[in-house]
Amino acid sequence: MENIIYFKNITKKYPGVIALDNVSVSIKSGEIHAMVGENGAGKSTLMNILGGEILPDMGEIVLNGKTVHISNPHAARLNGISIVYQELKLCPNLSVVENIYLGRERESGGGRINWTKMNMESREVFKSLGVDINLKVTVRNLSIAEQQLVEIAKAISLKSDVLIMDEPNSALTLNETEKLFANLKRLKGQGVTIIFISHRLEEVFKIADRISVLRDGRYLGTYNTAETGIDEIVTLIAGKKLVSELSHKKGKDVKFDAIALEVKDLCRGKYFSHINFQLYEKEILGIYGLQGAGRTELLETIFGMENPDRGEIFIFGRRVHIKSPVDAIKNGFAMLPEDRRRNGLFSNLDVKDNIGISSMREISSIGFLKRNRLLEIAREFVKMIGIKVRSITQMVRNLSGGNQQKVIISRWLATKPKIFLMDELTRGIDVGAKAEIYKILRKLRDDGLSILLVSSELPEIMAECDRILVMRNGMLVADLSREIATKEKVLRFALKG
Ligand SMILES: Nc1ncnc2c1ncn2[C@@H]1O[C@H](COP(=O)(O)OP(=O)(O)OP(=O)(O)O)[C@@H](O)[C@H]1O
Ligand SMILES: [Mg+2]
């Protein structure tokens, strides 16, 4: 195969950090090429250069043997390159189909916009993705998974020669991911070159022909998937041997007499109905289910972001009325939302304030902010889960996607909650940090925290949870202790009971 793209000696510096340090990589025409590396390794920066979002300080991009200047996204498109960005870039106030054709509306005679044609074409793309979506709905009203699918559909509909996907399926379930992969393989069959970024190495090994590794802005090499293994790549990514990504050490002392959280007959509209369960003290309780099963809605309702139609919530045996997140926090809840972009970061604040903002009660005394305590807490977390920052006064908006997530996780851990609701905890987090975060989780659990962990990642659910609930179509369909839970069983309940 010929090289379609050659990144030649690319360097990109930001104040205090070299995002890319003289990186040279070739991409072969018609291959699926994975880019892997820790949070902050430089993957998105490299892709954003190819996508015309940012300019390199040095180096060039050679496309089909010719040096090209991709100085803006339009130029990238003209060169046959399209990209699904890590952070979604849709216009929230436009409809699905308007988003897909933004800036390249199909016209019929007389300059009139040809909606019929655009609708038909988009429907086709969604059909190939196995997605049923209302094309007229405003994007703001879609779930993140749906938004991600719209981005993907948009990129595919551009019919580009090179398709870049920066963690395109981070919010998708197994099923949706499989359909996406089938599509990528089909596109590859048609000669499309695909660059794919993901932290989930199992899937990288399933789909990629070759894998390139970046670490701290440096290029470490490209490997044929068939000739390497996950362990080898993990070692390259982390720069050290990880003991084991998912440790199986469990808390022995789940106290089945102390109930931290009890939910009785909770119902909310079409989202879920008659939910009953108990979360014990010092327990990590997993909730598995497919996208749309109602898991996120359940968590949001418990946390007071939405009101239930009926039902009761008890905390350590005491009935509570949670009308808002503020109530929830007062009652000892913390919540890591699924959509961190919308519900979490203060991009205009720096790292330390983002970490400290929810634990001000502890940090401030009689109105005075204990600045030293804040600095101490921030430094502690930055070190503990390896947040890659130049300094704790760096603006959060300049961090890589995964490092932003780590900041939010730290913020909630710093509040020392009693009950922690977590929605897709390790989405977008690199393997090394994942292991650290699980370790922290287990320690917190052993120190008395009760955790409700919603996850679409079966390996995470299987390895980290003391007990597993399965949701399907808004109902709880299984409650499995880890002794009897197997992957197959959990999946079977999630799919059809
Ligand atoms: N606009 C910016 N200003 C300052 N620093 C930046 C900016 N954009 C990126 N960086 C820094 O460049 C480095 C590489 O970031 P990049 O987003 O490319 O990482 P990544 O490999 O995509 O990580 P992740 O897996 O977390 O998405 C990081 O240290 C990041 O903080
Ligand atoms: Mg990135």
Coordinates of C-alpha atoms and ligand atoms in Angstrom, one line a residue:
M1 CA 0.0 0.0 0.0
E2 CA 1.1 3.5 -0.7
N3 CA 1.4 6.2 1.9
I4 CA -1.5 8.6 1.6
I5 CA -0.4 10.9 4.5
Y6 CA 3.0 11.6 5.8
F7 CA 3.3 13.7 9.0
K8 CA 6.8 15.1 8.6
N9 CA 8.7 16.4 11.6
I10 CA 5.7 18.0 13.2
T11 CA 6.3 20.1 16.3
K12 CA 3.7 22.0 18.2
K13 CA 4.5 23.9 21.4
Y14 CA 2.2 25.5 23.9
P15 CA 3.4 27.6 26.8
G16 CA 5.2 25.2 29.1
V17 CA 4.5 22.0 27.1
I18 CA 5.6 20.4 23.9
A19 CA 2.4 18.8 22.6
L20 CA 4.2 17.3 19.6
D21 CA 7.9 16.9 19.5
N22 CA 9.2 16.3 15.9
V23 CA 6.7 13.6 15.1
S24 CA 6.9 11.8 11.8
V25 CA 4.3 9.1 11.0
S26 CA 3.1 7.6 7.7
I27 CA -0.5 6.5 7.1
K28 CA -1.0 4.0 4.3
S29 CA -3.8 4.4 1.8
G30 CA -6.9 2.3 2.7
E31 CA -5.8 1.2 6.2
I32 CA -7.3 1.6 9.6
H33 CA -4.6 3.3 11.6
A34 CA -5.0 3.6 15.3
M35 CA -3.3 6.3 17.4
V36 CA -2.9 5.5 21.0
G37 CA -1.2 7.1 24.0
E38 CA -1.9 8.5 27.5
N39 CA -4.1 11.4 28.2
G40 CA -2.2 14.4 26.9
A41 CA 0.2 12.4 24.7
G42 CA -0.6 14.6 21.7
K43 CA -3.1 12.5 19.7
S44 CA -5.8 15.1 19.3
T45 CA -3.2 17.8 18.6
L46 CA -1.8 15.8 15.7
M47 CA -5.3 15.2 14.3
N48 CA -6.4 18.8 14.7
I49 CA -3.4 19.8 12.6
L50 CA -4.5 17.4 9.9
G51 CA -8.0 18.8 10.2
G52 CA -6.9 22.4 9.8
E53 CA -7.9 23.4 13.3
I54 CA -4.4 24.4 14.4
L55 CA -1.2 25.0 12.7
P56 CA 2.1 23.3 13.6
D57 CA 5.1 25.3 14.7
M58 CA 7.3 23.2 12.4
G59 CA 7.0 20.4 10.0
E60 CA 4.7 19.6 7.1
I61 CA 1.9 17.4 6.0
V62 CA 2.5 15.4 2.8
L63 CA -0.6 14.2 1.1
N64 CA -0.2 11.8 -1.8
G65 CA 3.4 12.8 -2.2
K66 CA 2.8 16.5 -2.2
T67 CA 3.2 19.0 0.7
V68 CA -0.1 20.6 1.5
H69 CA -1.0 23.6 3.6
I70 CA -4.0 22.9 5.6
S71 CA -4.6 26.3 7.2
N72 CA -8.3 25.9 8.1
P73 CA -11.0 23.2 8.3
H74 CA -12.3 24.1 4.9
A75 CA -8.9 23.4 3.3
A76 CA -8.9 20.0 5.1
R77 CA -12.3 19.2 3.5
L78 CA -11.1 20.3 0.1
N79 CA -8.2 17.9 0.5
G80 CA -10.6 15.0 1.2
I81 CA -10.1 14.9 4.9
S82 CA -13.0 14.8 7.4
I83 CA -12.9 14.5 11.2
V84 CA -15.0 13.5 14.1
Y85 CA -13.7 15.6 17.0
Q86 CA -13.2 14.4 20.5
E87 CA -15.3 17.3 21.8
L88 CA -18.6 17.4 19.8
K89 CA -18.9 20.3 17.6
L90 CA -22.5 20.3 16.5
C91 CA -24.7 23.3 16.6
P92 CA -27.2 22.6 19.4
N93 CA -30.0 24.8 18.0
L94 CA -30.1 23.2 14.6
S95 CA -31.8 20.0 13.6
V96 CA -30.0 16.8 12.9
V97 CA -30.2 17.1 9.1
E98 CA -29.2 20.8 9.2
N99 CA -26.1 19.9 11.2
I100 CA -25.1 17.2 8.8
Y101 CA -25.3 19.5 5.8
L102 CA -24.2 22.7 7.5
G103 CA -22.3 24.8 4.9
R104 CA -22.8 22.4 2.0
E105 CA -26.6 22.3 1.7
R106 CA -27.9 20.4 -1.3
E107 CA -29.6 22.6 -3.8
S108 CA -32.2 21.9 -6.4
G109 CA -32.8 24.2 -9.4
G110 CA -33.0 27.9 -8.7
G111 CA -30.9 27.8 -5.5
R112 CA -33.6 26.2 -3.4
I113 CA -32.5 23.9 -0.7
N114 CA -33.3 20.4 -1.5
W115 CA -34.6 19.0 1.8
T116 CA -35.9 15.8 0.3
K117 CA -32.5 14.9 -1.0
M118 CA -30.7 15.8 2.2
N119 CA -33.2 13.8 4.3
M120 CA -32.9 10.8 2.0
E121 CA -29.1 10.8 2.1
S122 CA -28.9 11.2 5.8
R123 CA -31.5 8.5 6.4
E124 CA -29.3 6.2 4.4
V125 CA -26.2 6.9 6.4
F126 CA -28.1 6.4 9.7
K127 CA -29.6 3.2 8.4
S128 CA -26.1 1.9 7.6
L129 CA -25.2 2.8 11.2
G130 CA -28.3 0.9 12.4
V131 CA -29.6 4.1 14.1
D132 CA -33.1 5.3 14.2
I133 CA -33.1 9.0 14.7
N134 CA -35.5 11.8 14.0
L135 CA -33.8 14.0 11.5
K136 CA -35.9 17.0 12.4
V137 CA -35.2 17.0 16.1
T138 CA -33.0 19.8 17.5
V139 CA -29.6 18.5 18.4
R140 CA -29.8 20.0 21.9
N141 CA -32.4 17.5 22.7
L142 CA -30.4 14.4 21.8
S143 CA -28.4 12.3 24.3
I144 CA -24.6 12.4 24.0
A145 CA -24.6 9.0 22.3
E146 CA -27.0 10.3 19.7
Q147 CA -25.0 13.4 19.2
Q148 CA -21.9 11.3 18.7
L149 CA -23.8 9.3 16.1
V150 CA -24.8 12.5 14.3
E151 CA -21.1 13.6 14.2
I152 CA -20.2 10.2 12.8
A153 CA -23.0 10.3 10.2
K154 CA -21.9 13.8 9.2
A155 CA -18.3 12.7 8.7
I156 CA -19.3 9.6 6.7
S157 CA -21.7 11.6 4.5
L158 CA -18.8 13.8 3.4
K159 CA -17.5 10.8 1.5
S160 CA -13.9 11.8 2.2
D161 CA -10.7 9.9 1.3
V162 CA -9.5 10.2 4.9
L163 CA -11.7 9.8 7.9
I164 CA -10.3 10.8 11.3
M165 CA -12.1 9.7 14.4
D166 CA -11.0 11.0 17.7
E167 CA -12.6 8.7 20.3
P168 CA -15.8 8.6 18.2
N169 CA -17.5 5.8 20.2
S170 CA -16.6 7.0 23.8
A171 CA -20.3 7.4 24.5
L172 CA -21.6 4.5 22.4
T173 CA -22.6 1.1 23.7
L174 CA -21.3 -2.2 22.6
N175 CA -24.0 -2.6 20.0
E176 CA -23.6 0.8 18.5
T177 CA -19.9 0.5 18.5
E178 CA -20.1 -2.8 16.6
K179 CA -22.2 -1.2 14.0
L180 CA -19.8 1.7 13.7
F181 CA -16.9 -0.8 13.3
A182 CA -18.7 -2.7 10.6
N183 CA -19.2 0.6 8.8
L184 CA -15.5 1.5 9.2
K185 CA -14.6 -1.8 7.7
R186 CA -17.0 -1.3 4.8
L187 CA -15.5 2.2 4.2
K188 CA -12.1 0.7 4.3
G189 CA -13.2 -1.8 1.7
Q190 CA -14.2 1.1 -0.5
G191 CA -10.6 2.5 -0.2
V192 CA -11.2 5.1 2.6
T193 CA -8.3 5.6 4.9
I194 CA -9.3 5.8 8.6
I195 CA -7.3 7.2 11.5
F196 CA -8.9 6.0 14.8
I197 CA -8.1 7.2 18.3
S198 CA -9.3 5.2 21.3
H199 CA -8.2 4.3 24.8
R200 CA -10.0 0.9 24.6
L201 CA -7.2 -1.3 23.4
E202 CA -9.3 -4.4 22.9
E203 CA -11.3 -2.6 20.2
V204 CA -8.1 -1.1 18.7
F205 CA -6.8 -4.6 18.3
K206 CA -10.1 -5.7 16.7
I207 CA -10.3 -3.0 14.1
A208 CA -6.9 -1.5 13.3
D209 CA -4.4 -2.7 10.8
R210 CA -1.6 -0.7 12.4
I211 CA -1.1 1.1 15.7
S212 CA 1.0 4.2 16.3
V213 CA 2.0 5.1 19.9
L214 CA 2.6 8.6 21.2
R215 CA 4.0 9.4 24.6
D216 CA 4.6 12.9 25.9
G217 CA 4.4 14.3 22.4
R218 CA 7.0 11.9 21.0
Y219 CA 6.4 9.3 18.4
L220 CA 7.4 5.8 19.6
G221 CA 6.7 3.7 16.6
T222 CA 4.1 2.0 14.4
Y223 CA 3.2 -1.6 14.9
N224 CA 1.3 -4.1 12.7
T225 CA -1.6 -5.2 14.8
A226 CA -1.1 -8.8 13.8
E227 CA 2.5 -8.8 15.1
T228 CA 2.0 -7.2 18.5
G229 CA -0.1 -7.7 21.6
I230 CA -2.0 -5.6 24.0
D231 CA 0.6 -6.0 26.8
E232 CA 3.3 -4.7 24.5
I233 CA 1.3 -1.7 23.5
V234 CA 0.2 -1.0 27.1
T235 CA 3.9 -1.0 28.2
L236 CA 4.7 1.4 25.4
I237 CA 1.9 3.7 26.3
A238 CA 2.6 3.9 30.0
G239 CA 6.3 3.7 29.7
K240 CA 6.4 1.2 32.5
K241 CA 4.9 -2.2 33.2
L242 CA 1.5 -2.0 34.7
V243 CA 0.8 -4.7 37.1
S244 CA -2.7 -5.3 35.8
E245 CA -5.2 -3.1 34.3
L246 CA -8.1 -4.5 36.2
S247 CA -7.3 -5.8 39.6
H248 CA -9.7 -8.3 41.0
K249 CA -9.2 -7.5 44.6
K250 CA -12.6 -7.1 46.2
G251 CA -13.8 -5.5 49.4
K252 CA -14.6 -8.3 51.8
D253 CA -16.5 -6.2 54.3
V254 CA -19.6 -5.1 52.4
K255 CA -21.9 -4.8 55.4
F256 CA -25.1 -6.2 54.3
D257 CA -26.9 -4.8 57.3
A258 CA -26.1 -1.1 56.7
I259 CA -28.1 0.2 53.8
A260 CA -26.6 3.5 52.5
L261 CA -29.2 4.2 49.8
E262 CA -32.6 2.6 49.3
V263 CA -34.8 3.4 46.3
K264 CA -38.4 2.4 46.4
D265 CA -40.8 2.2 43.5
L266 CA -39.1 5.1 41.7
C267 CA -40.9 6.0 38.4
R268 CA -40.3 8.7 35.9
G269 CA -42.3 9.1 32.7
K270 CA -41.1 6.9 29.8
Y271 CA -37.6 6.7 31.2
F272 CA -37.9 4.1 34.0
S273 CA -40.6 2.6 36.2
H274 CA -40.9 0.8 39.5
I275 CA -37.2 0.8 40.4
N276 CA -36.4 -0.8 43.7
F277 CA -32.9 -1.5 44.9
Q278 CA -30.5 -1.1 47.9
L279 CA -27.0 0.1 47.9
Y280 CA -25.1 -1.1 50.9
E281 CA -22.5 0.7 52.9
K282 CA -19.0 0.0 51.5
E283 CA -20.3 -1.4 48.3
I284 CA -19.6 -0.8 44.7
L285 CA -22.9 -1.5 42.9
G286 CA -22.8 -1.6 39.2
I287 CA -25.6 -0.7 36.8
Y288 CA -25.2 -2.2 33.4
G289 CA -27.5 -1.7 30.4
L290 CA -27.6 -0.6 26.9
Q291 CA -27.9 3.0 25.8
G292 CA -31.4 4.1 26.4
A293 CA -32.1 1.6 29.1
G294 CA -32.7 4.4 31.6
R295 CA -29.5 4.3 33.6
T296 CA -28.5 7.9 33.2
E297 CA -32.0 9.1 33.8
L298 CA -32.2 7.1 37.0
L299 CA -29.0 8.6 38.3
E300 CA -30.1 12.1 37.4
T301 CA -33.4 11.6 39.2
I302 CA -31.7 10.3 42.4
F303 CA -29.4 13.3 42.3
G304 CA -32.3 15.7 42.1
M305 CA -31.7 16.9 38.5
E306 CA -35.1 15.7 37.6
N307 CA -38.2 15.0 39.6
P308 CA -39.6 11.5 39.8
D309 CA -43.4 10.9 39.2
R310 CA -43.5 8.7 42.3
G311 CA -41.3 6.7 44.6
E312 CA -39.2 7.2 47.7
I313 CA -35.5 7.6 48.5
F314 CA -34.0 6.6 51.8
I315 CA -30.4 7.4 53.0
F316 CA -29.2 5.3 55.9
G317 CA -32.9 4.6 56.7
R318 CA -34.0 8.2 56.6
R319 CA -36.5 9.3 54.0
V320 CA -35.2 12.2 52.0
H321 CA -36.8 14.6 49.6
I322 CA -34.3 15.6 47.0
K323 CA -35.6 18.4 44.9
S324 CA -32.3 19.6 43.4
P325 CA -28.6 18.7 43.2
V326 CA -28.0 21.1 46.1
D327 CA -30.3 19.0 48.3
A328 CA -28.5 15.9 47.1
I329 CA -25.1 17.2 47.9
K330 CA -26.3 18.3 51.4
N331 CA -27.4 14.7 51.9
G332 CA -24.0 13.4 51.1
F333 CA -24.3 12.6 47.4
A334 CA -21.8 13.3 44.8
M335 CA -22.5 12.8 41.1
L336 CA -20.1 12.4 38.2
P337 CA -22.4 13.1 35.2
E338 CA -22.2 11.4 31.9
D339 CA -21.9 14.5 29.9
R340 CA -18.9 16.2 31.5
R341 CA -18.8 18.8 28.8
R342 CA -22.2 20.2 29.7
N343 CA -22.3 19.4 33.4
G344 CA -19.0 19.9 34.9
L345 CA -16.1 21.9 33.9
F346 CA -15.6 25.5 34.5
S347 CA -13.4 26.1 31.5
N348 CA -12.5 29.6 32.6
L349 CA -11.2 28.5 35.9
D350 CA -7.8 26.9 36.5
V351 CA -7.2 23.3 37.6
K352 CA -7.0 23.9 41.4
D353 CA -10.3 25.9 41.5
N354 CA -12.0 23.3 39.4
I355 CA -10.9 20.6 41.8
G356 CA -11.8 22.6 44.9
I357 CA -15.0 24.3 43.8
S358 CA -17.4 21.7 45.3
S359 CA -15.5 21.2 48.5
M360 CA -15.4 24.8 49.6
R361 CA -17.1 24.0 52.8
E362 CA -14.2 22.0 54.0
I363 CA -11.7 24.3 52.4
S364 CA -13.1 27.5 53.7
S365 CA -13.6 28.3 57.4
I366 CA -15.6 31.3 58.7
G367 CA -15.7 32.7 55.2
F368 CA -12.0 32.5 54.6
L369 CA -10.7 30.3 51.9
K370 CA -7.9 28.2 53.2
R371 CA -5.8 28.8 50.2
N372 CA -3.1 26.4 51.3
R373 CA -5.5 23.7 51.9
L374 CA -6.9 24.1 48.4
L375 CA -3.4 24.0 46.9
E376 CA -2.7 20.9 48.9
I377 CA -5.8 19.1 47.8
A378 CA -5.3 20.0 44.2
R379 CA -1.7 18.9 44.2
E380 CA -2.6 15.7 45.9
F381 CA -5.1 14.7 43.3
V382 CA -2.9 15.8 40.4
K383 CA -0.3 13.5 41.6
M384 CA -2.5 10.7 42.7
I385 CA -4.4 10.2 39.4
G386 CA -1.7 11.6 37.2
I387 CA -3.3 14.7 35.8
K388 CA -1.0 16.0 33.2
V389 CA -0.7 19.7 33.9
R390 CA 2.0 22.2 33.6
S391 CA 0.9 23.7 36.9
I392 CA -2.3 23.6 39.0
T393 CA -3.0 27.2 37.9
Q394 CA -3.3 26.1 34.3
M395 CA -6.6 26.8 32.7
V396 CA -8.7 23.7 32.4
R397 CA -9.7 24.5 28.8
N398 CA -6.2 23.9 27.7
L399 CA -6.0 20.4 29.0
S400 CA -6.4 17.3 26.8
G401 CA -9.8 15.7 26.9
G402 CA -8.9 12.9 29.2
N403 CA -7.1 15.2 31.6
Q404 CA -10.2 17.4 31.9
Q405 CA -12.2 14.3 33.0
K406 CA -9.6 13.5 35.6
V407 CA -10.1 17.0 37.0
I408 CA -13.8 16.5 37.4
I409 CA -13.3 13.1 39.0
S410 CA -10.9 14.7 41.5
R411 CA -13.4 17.5 42.3
W412 CA -16.0 15.0 43.4
L413 CA -13.6 12.8 45.3
A414 CA -12.4 15.9 47.2
T415 CA -15.9 16.5 48.5
K416 CA -15.7 13.3 50.6
P417 CA -19.2 12.2 49.7
K418 CA -21.0 9.3 51.4
I419 CA -22.7 8.1 48.3
F420 CA -21.1 8.6 44.9
L421 CA -23.2 8.3 41.7
M422 CA -20.9 7.7 38.8
D423 CA -22.0 7.7 35.2
E424 CA -19.3 6.3 32.8
L425 CA -16.5 7.0 35.2
T426 CA -13.5 6.1 33.0
R427 CA -14.7 7.2 29.7
G428 CA -11.8 8.7 27.7
I429 CA -9.3 7.8 30.5
D430 CA -6.0 6.1 29.5
V431 CA -5.2 2.7 30.8
G432 CA -2.6 3.7 33.4
A433 CA -4.9 6.3 35.0
K434 CA -7.8 3.9 34.9
A435 CA -5.9 1.5 37.1
E436 CA -5.1 4.4 39.5
I437 CA -8.7 5.5 39.6
Y438 CA -10.0 2.0 40.3
K439 CA -7.5 1.8 43.1
I440 CA -8.7 5.0 44.6
L441 CA -12.3 3.8 44.3
R442 CA -11.6 0.6 46.2
K443 CA -9.8 2.5 48.9
L444 CA -12.7 5.0 49.3
R445 CA -15.1 2.1 49.4
D446 CA -13.0 0.4 52.1
D447 CA -13.0 3.7 54.0
G448 CA -16.8 3.7 54.0
L449 CA -18.0 5.2 50.6
S450 CA -20.9 3.6 48.8
I451 CA -20.7 3.8 45.0
L452 CA -23.3 3.4 42.3
L453 CA -21.4 2.9 39.1
V454 CA -23.2 3.1 35.8
S455 CA -21.0 1.8 33.0
S456 CA -21.3 0.6 29.4
E457 CA -18.0 -1.2 29.7
L458 CA -18.6 -4.8 30.7
P459 CA -15.0 -5.5 31.7
E460 CA -15.2 -2.5 34.1
I461 CA -18.5 -3.7 35.6
M462 CA -17.3 -7.3 35.9
A463 CA -14.0 -6.3 37.5
E464 CA -14.9 -3.5 39.8
C465 CA -18.4 -4.2 41.2
D466 CA -19.4 -6.1 44.3
R467 CA -22.9 -6.5 42.8
I468 CA -24.4 -5.9 39.5
L469 CA -27.8 -4.5 38.6
V470 CA -29.0 -4.8 35.0
M471 CA -31.4 -2.4 33.4
R472 CA -33.4 -2.8 30.2
N473 CA -36.1 -0.6 28.8
G474 CA -36.5 1.4 32.0
M475 CA -36.7 -1.6 34.3
L476 CA -34.4 -3.4 36.6
V477 CA -34.2 -6.9 35.3
A478 CA -31.4 -8.5 37.3
D479 CA -29.6 -8.2 40.6
L480 CA -26.5 -10.4 40.5
S481 CA -23.9 -10.9 43.2
R482 CA -20.4 -11.0 41.7
E483 CA -20.1 -14.7 42.6
I484 CA -22.8 -15.7 40.2
A485 CA -22.4 -12.9 37.6
T486 CA -20.7 -13.8 34.4
K487 CA -20.3 -11.7 31.3
E488 CA -22.7 -13.8 29.4
K489 CA -25.3 -13.6 32.0
V490 CA -25.1 -9.8 32.4
L491 CA -25.2 -9.4 28.6
R492 CA -28.2 -11.7 28.2
F493 CA -30.2 -9.8 30.8
A494 CA -29.2 -6.5 29.2
L495 CA -30.3 -7.7 25.8
K496 CA -33.4 -9.7 26.4
G497 CA -33.7 -11.1 29.9
Ligands
LIG1 N1 -4.9 25.1 23.5 C1 -3.9 24.6 24.3 N2 -3.2 25.4 25.1 C2 -2.2 24.8 25.9 N3 -1.9 23.5 26.0 C3 -2.6 22.7 25.1 C4 -3.6 23.2 24.3 N4 -4.1 22.1 23.6 C5 -3.5 21.0 24.0 N5 -2.6 21.4 24.9 C6 -1.6 20.5 25.6 O1 -1.0 19.6 24.7 C7 -0.8 18.3 25.2 C8 -1.4 17.3 24.2 O2 -2.8 17.4 24.3 P1 -3.8 16.5 23.3 O3 -5.1 17.1 23.5 O4 -3.2 16.4 22.0 O5 -3.7 15.1 24.1 P2 -4.4 13.7 23.7 O6 -3.4 12.7 23.4 O7 -5.5 13.9 22.7 O8 -5.1 13.3 25.1 P3 -6.5 12.6 25.6 O9 -6.4 11.2 25.5 O10 -6.7 13.1 27.0 O11 -7.5 13.2 24.7 C9 -1.4 18.3 26.6 O12 -0.4 18.5 27.5 C10 -2.3 19.5 26.6 O13 -2.5 20.0 27.8
MG2 MG -7.6 13.8 22.8

